[in-house]
Amino acid sequence: DSGVTQTPKHLITATGQRVTLRCSPRSGDLSVYWYQQSLDQGLQFLIQYYNGEERAKGNILERFSAQQFPDLHSELNLSSLELGDSALYFCASSVDTGVLVEQFFGPGTRLTVL
Amino acid sequence: AQSVTQLGSHVSVSEGALVLLRCNYSSSVPPYLFWYVQYPNQGLQLLLKYTTGATLVKGINGFEAEFKKSETSFHLTKPSAHMSDAAEYFCAVSGNTGNQFYFGTGTSLTVIP
């Protein structure tokens, strides 16, 4: 158990809909990262927040957005969903920012778009 | 820009045999290199990382990896496979000025009893 929690575990929805994925980082961690894992694209970095502010952006679509709240939990919002958005979405957290700091991954949210 | 290539999406070894998972990287800056393991229905867990210093890095569960700059490689090895090693393994690279990790497509390791 990494200490990072993600809800829900599974999410099934239809094309065109909007969903929100939630992540609670490990106690004391200020940085949160979101990743998308799909069969065709592998594991891709989406976005990072540090203490409430966006710190780095990866291959995140404009239909996707994220935020980190004062209590440090984070939400990833996916809108106008397409079939290709079906994937496993991971959240990770670290105590600080920077590549020398280990990221701890949550168990993921499996999104299925029908 | 950074990227990694993992050769072999599926590797099968017999229990007790050598495990070798290949990773080659491309980086415009001195790289930081990582191996992560993903067990079924779980998130990723850090196995080991190379930042600077000794090129042979030891990680958890008996795994190690060697950074070879001349070959741009960071292959993961374990002398003797155990059934519990069956998992998906990801190599990742990051430049030393950013927060982003670039993951390979993963190698699924099967251990045959």
CSV table of C-alpha atoms in Angstrom, one decimal:
chain,number,residue,atom,x,y,z
A,1,ASP,CA,0.0,0.0,0.0
A,2,SER,CA,1.6,3.2,-1.2
A,3,GLY,CA,-0.6,5.5,0.9
A,4,VAL,CA,-2.0,7.1,-2.2
A,5,THR,CA,-5.8,6.6,-2.6
A,6,GLN,CA,-7.8,7.0,-5.8
A,7,THR,CA,-11.6,6.9,-6.2
A,8,PRO,CA,-13.5,5.4,-7.8
A,9,LYS,CA,-11.7,2.1,-8.7
A,10,HIS,CA,-13.8,1.6,-11.8
A,11,LEU,CA,-15.9,4.0,-13.9
A,12,ILE,CA,-18.1,3.1,-16.8
A,13,THR,CA,-19.7,5.9,-18.8
A,14,ALA,CA,-20.8,6.9,-22.3
A,15,THR,CA,-19.3,9.0,-25.0
A,16,GLY,CA,-19.8,12.7,-24.6
A,17,GLN,CA,-20.1,12.5,-20.8
A,18,ARG,CA,-17.9,14.1,-18.1
A,19,VAL,CA,-16.3,12.4,-15.2
A,20,THR,CA,-14.2,13.4,-12.2
A,21,LEU,CA,-11.4,11.2,-10.8
A,22,ARG,CA,-10.2,11.9,-7.3
A,23,CYS,CA,-6.8,11.4,-5.7
A,24,SER,CA,-5.6,11.7,-2.1
A,25,PRO,CA,-1.8,11.9,-1.8
A,26,ARG,CA,0.2,10.4,0.9
A,27,SER,CA,0.2,12.3,4.2
A,28,GLY,CA,2.8,15.1,3.9
A,29,ASP,CA,3.2,14.9,0.1
A,30,LEU,CA,2.8,18.2,-1.6
A,31,SER,CA,3.1,17.1,-5.2
A,32,VAL,CA,0.6,15.2,-7.2
A,33,TYR,CA,1.0,13.7,-10.7
A,34,TRP,CA,-1.6,12.3,-13.1
A,35,TYR,CA,-0.8,9.6,-15.7
A,36,GLN,CA,-2.8,7.8,-18.3
A,37,GLN,CA,-2.1,4.2,-19.1
A,38,SER,CA,-3.6,2.8,-22.3
A,39,LEU,CA,-2.8,-0.3,-24.4
A,40,ASP,CA,-1.9,1.7,-27.5
A,41,GLN,CA,-0.1,4.6,-25.9
A,42,GLY,CA,1.5,3.1,-22.8
A,43,LEU,CA,2.0,5.1,-19.7
A,44,GLN,CA,1.9,8.9,-20.3
A,45,PHE,CA,2.4,11.8,-18.0
A,46,LEU,CA,-0.5,14.2,-18.0
A,47,ILE,CA,0.0,16.9,-15.4
A,48,GLN,CA,1.7,17.8,-12.1
A,49,TYR,CA,0.6,20.0,-9.3
A,50,TYR,CA,2.6,21.2,-6.4
A,51,ASN,CA,1.0,22.7,-3.3
A,52,GLY,CA,-2.0,23.8,-5.3
A,53,GLU,CA,-0.2,25.2,-8.4
A,54,GLU,CA,0.3,23.6,-11.7
A,55,ARG,CA,4.0,22.7,-12.1
A,56,ALA,CA,4.4,20.7,-15.3
A,57,LYS,CA,2.2,19.7,-18.2
A,58,GLY,CA,2.6,16.6,-20.4
A,59,ASN,CA,0.3,15.1,-23.0
A,60,ILE,CA,-2.9,16.3,-21.5
A,61,LEU,CA,-5.8,17.0,-23.9
A,62,GLU,CA,-7.7,20.3,-23.8
A,63,ARG,CA,-10.8,18.3,-22.8
A,64,PHE,CA,-9.0,17.3,-19.6
A,65,SER,CA,-8.3,19.5,-16.7
A,66,ALA,CA,-7.1,19.0,-13.1
A,67,GLN,CA,-6.7,20.9,-9.9
A,68,GLN,CA,-5.2,20.5,-6.5
A,69,PHE,CA,-7.2,21.7,-3.5
A,70,PRO,CA,-6.0,23.4,-0.3
A,71,ASP,CA,-6.2,20.0,1.5
A,72,LEU,CA,-3.8,18.7,-1.3
A,73,HIS,CA,-6.2,16.2,-2.8
A,74,SER,CA,-6.5,16.4,-6.5
A,75,GLU,CA,-9.2,15.9,-9.1
A,76,LEU,CA,-8.8,15.1,-12.8
A,77,ASN,CA,-11.8,16.1,-14.9
A,78,LEU,CA,-12.4,14.5,-18.2
A,79,SER,CA,-15.1,15.9,-20.5
A,80,SER,CA,-16.6,15.2,-23.9
A,81,LEU,CA,-15.4,11.6,-23.4
A,82,GLU,CA,-14.4,9.6,-26.4
A,83,LEU,CA,-13.9,5.8,-26.8
A,84,GLY,CA,-10.2,6.4,-26.9
A,85,ASP,CA,-10.2,7.9,-23.4
A,86,SER,CA,-10.8,4.4,-22.0
A,87,ALA,CA,-7.7,3.8,-19.9
A,88,LEU,CA,-6.2,3.3,-16.5
A,89,TYR,CA,-5.6,6.7,-14.8
A,90,PHE,CA,-2.9,6.8,-12.1
A,91,CYS,CA,-2.2,9.4,-9.6
A,92,ALA,CA,1.1,9.6,-7.9
A,93,SER,CA,2.4,11.8,-5.1
A,94,SER,CA,5.8,12.9,-3.8
A,95,VAL,CA,6.9,15.0,-0.9
A,96,ASP,CA,8.5,17.5,-3.1
A,97,THR,CA,9.0,18.3,-6.7
A,98,GLY,CA,11.9,17.2,-8.9
A,99,VAL,CA,13.0,14.0,-10.4
A,100,LEU,CA,15.2,12.9,-7.5
A,101,VAL,CA,12.2,12.5,-5.3
A,102,GLU,CA,10.4,9.2,-5.5
A,103,GLN,CA,6.8,9.2,-6.7
A,104,PHE,CA,4.4,6.9,-5.0
A,105,PHE,CA,1.6,5.6,-7.2
A,106,GLY,CA,-2.0,4.9,-6.3
A,107,PRO,CA,-3.9,1.8,-7.5
A,108,GLY,CA,-5.5,3.6,-10.4
A,109,THR,CA,-9.0,4.3,-11.7
A,110,ARG,CA,-10.1,2.2,-14.7
A,111,LEU,CA,-12.3,4.3,-17.0
A,112,THR,CA,-14.4,2.6,-19.6
A,113,VAL,CA,-16.1,4.7,-22.2
A,114,LEU,CA,-18.9,2.9,-24.1
B,1,ALA,CA,13.8,15.4,-25.5
B,2,GLN,CA,13.8,12.1,-23.7
B,3,SER,CA,12.4,8.8,-24.6
B,4,VAL,CA,12.9,5.1,-23.7
B,5,THR,CA,12.6,1.9,-25.8
B,6,GLN,CA,11.9,-1.4,-24.1
B,7,LEU,CA,12.8,-4.3,-26.4
B,8,GLY,CA,10.4,-7.2,-26.0
B,9,SER,CA,6.9,-6.6,-24.8
B,10,HIS,CA,6.7,-10.1,-23.3
B,11,VAL,CA,9.5,-12.1,-21.7
B,12,SER,CA,9.3,-15.6,-20.3
B,13,VAL,CA,11.9,-17.2,-18.1
B,14,SER,CA,12.0,-20.4,-16.0
B,15,GLU,CA,12.0,-20.1,-12.3
B,16,GLY,CA,15.6,-19.8,-11.2
B,17,ALA,CA,16.8,-18.5,-14.5
B,18,LEU,CA,18.4,-15.1,-15.3
B,19,VAL,CA,16.0,-12.3,-15.8
B,20,LEU,CA,17.1,-9.7,-18.4
B,21,LEU,CA,14.8,-6.8,-19.4
B,22,ARG,CA,16.2,-4.4,-21.9
B,23,CYS,CA,15.9,-0.6,-21.9
B,24,ASN,CA,17.5,1.9,-24.2
B,25,TYR,CA,17.1,5.6,-23.7
B,26,SER,CA,17.4,8.8,-25.7
B,27,SER,CA,18.2,12.0,-23.9
B,28,SER,CA,19.5,15.4,-24.8
B,29,VAL,CA,20.7,15.9,-21.3
B,30,PRO,CA,22.4,13.6,-18.7
B,31,PRO,CA,19.5,11.3,-17.9
B,32,TYR,CA,18.0,10.1,-14.7
B,33,LEU,CA,16.8,6.5,-15.3
B,34,PHE,CA,14.3,4.4,-13.4
B,35,TRP,CA,12.7,1.0,-13.4
B,36,TYR,CA,9.2,0.5,-12.0
B,37,VAL,CA,7.3,-2.7,-11.4
B,38,GLN,CA,3.5,-3.0,-11.7
B,39,TYR,CA,1.9,-6.0,-10.1
B,40,PRO,CA,-1.6,-7.0,-11.3
B,41,ASN,CA,-4.3,-4.5,-10.3
B,42,GLN,CA,-1.8,-2.3,-8.5
B,43,GLY,CA,0.0,1.0,-9.1
B,44,LEU,CA,3.7,1.3,-10.1
B,45,GLN,CA,6.4,0.7,-7.5
B,46,LEU,CA,9.9,2.0,-7.8
B,47,LEU,CA,12.5,-0.8,-8.2
B,48,LEU,CA,15.6,1.3,-8.6
B,49,LYS,CA,17.0,4.5,-10.1
B,50,TYR,CA,20.2,5.9,-11.5
B,51,THR,CA,21.0,9.6,-11.0
B,52,THR,CA,24.7,10.0,-10.7
B,53,GLY,CA,27.7,8.1,-9.4
B,54,ALA,CA,28.0,4.4,-9.5
B,55,THR,CA,26.7,3.0,-12.8
B,56,LEU,CA,25.6,-0.3,-11.3
B,57,VAL,CA,22.5,0.3,-9.3
B,58,LYS,CA,20.9,-2.2,-6.9
B,59,GLY,CA,17.2,-2.2,-6.2
B,60,ILE,CA,14.6,-4.0,-4.2
B,61,ASN,CA,13.8,-7.7,-4.6
B,62,GLY,CA,17.3,-8.6,-5.9
B,63,PHE,CA,17.1,-6.6,-9.1
B,64,GLU,CA,19.9,-4.4,-10.4
B,65,ALA,CA,20.6,-2.3,-13.5
B,66,GLU,CA,23.7,-1.0,-15.1
B,67,PHE,CA,23.9,2.4,-16.8
B,68,LYS,CA,26.0,2.2,-19.9
B,69,LYS,CA,26.4,5.6,-21.5
B,70,SER,CA,28.2,4.3,-24.5
B,71,GLU,CA,25.3,2.0,-25.3
B,72,THR,CA,22.6,4.3,-24.1
B,73,SER,CA,21.2,1.4,-22.1
B,74,PHE,CA,19.9,0.7,-18.7
B,75,HIS,CA,19.0,-3.0,-18.7
B,76,LEU,CA,17.4,-4.7,-15.7
B,77,THR,CA,18.7,-8.0,-14.4
B,78,LYS,CA,18.1,-10.5,-11.7
B,79,PRO,CA,20.2,-13.6,-11.3
B,80,SER,CA,17.5,-16.0,-10.4
B,81,ALA,CA,13.8,-15.5,-11.2
B,82,HIS,CA,11.1,-16.1,-8.6
B,83,MET,CA,7.5,-16.8,-9.3
B,84,SER,CA,6.6,-13.5,-7.4
B,85,ASP,CA,8.6,-11.6,-10.0
B,86,ALA,CA,5.8,-12.0,-12.6
B,87,ALA,CA,4.7,-8.5,-13.3
B,88,GLU,CA,4.9,-5.6,-15.8
B,89,TYR,CA,8.1,-3.7,-15.8
B,90,PHE,CA,8.6,-0.1,-17.0
B,91,CYS,CA,11.7,1.7,-17.7
B,92,ALA,CA,11.5,5.5,-17.5
B,93,VAL,CA,13.8,8.5,-18.2
B,94,SER,CA,13.8,12.0,-17.0
B,95,GLY,CA,16.1,15.0,-17.7
B,96,ASN,CA,17.7,16.5,-14.7
B,97,THR,CA,15.9,19.8,-15.1
B,98,GLY,CA,12.3,18.6,-15.2
B,99,ASN,CA,9.6,16.8,-13.3
B,100,GLN,CA,8.4,14.7,-16.2
B,101,PHE,CA,9.0,11.0,-16.6
B,102,TYR,CA,8.9,9.4,-20.0
B,103,PHE,CA,8.0,5.7,-19.7
B,104,GLY,CA,8.6,2.8,-22.0
B,105,THR,CA,5.8,0.7,-23.2
B,106,GLY,CA,6.5,-1.9,-20.6
B,107,THR,CA,7.7,-5.5,-20.6
B,108,SER,CA,5.5,-8.3,-19.2
B,109,LEU,CA,7.5,-10.9,-17.4
B,110,THR,CA,6.2,-14.4,-17.0
B,111,VAL,CA,8.0,-16.9,-14.8
B,112,ILE,CA,7.5,-20.5,-15.7
B,113,PRO,CA,7.6,-23.0,-12.8
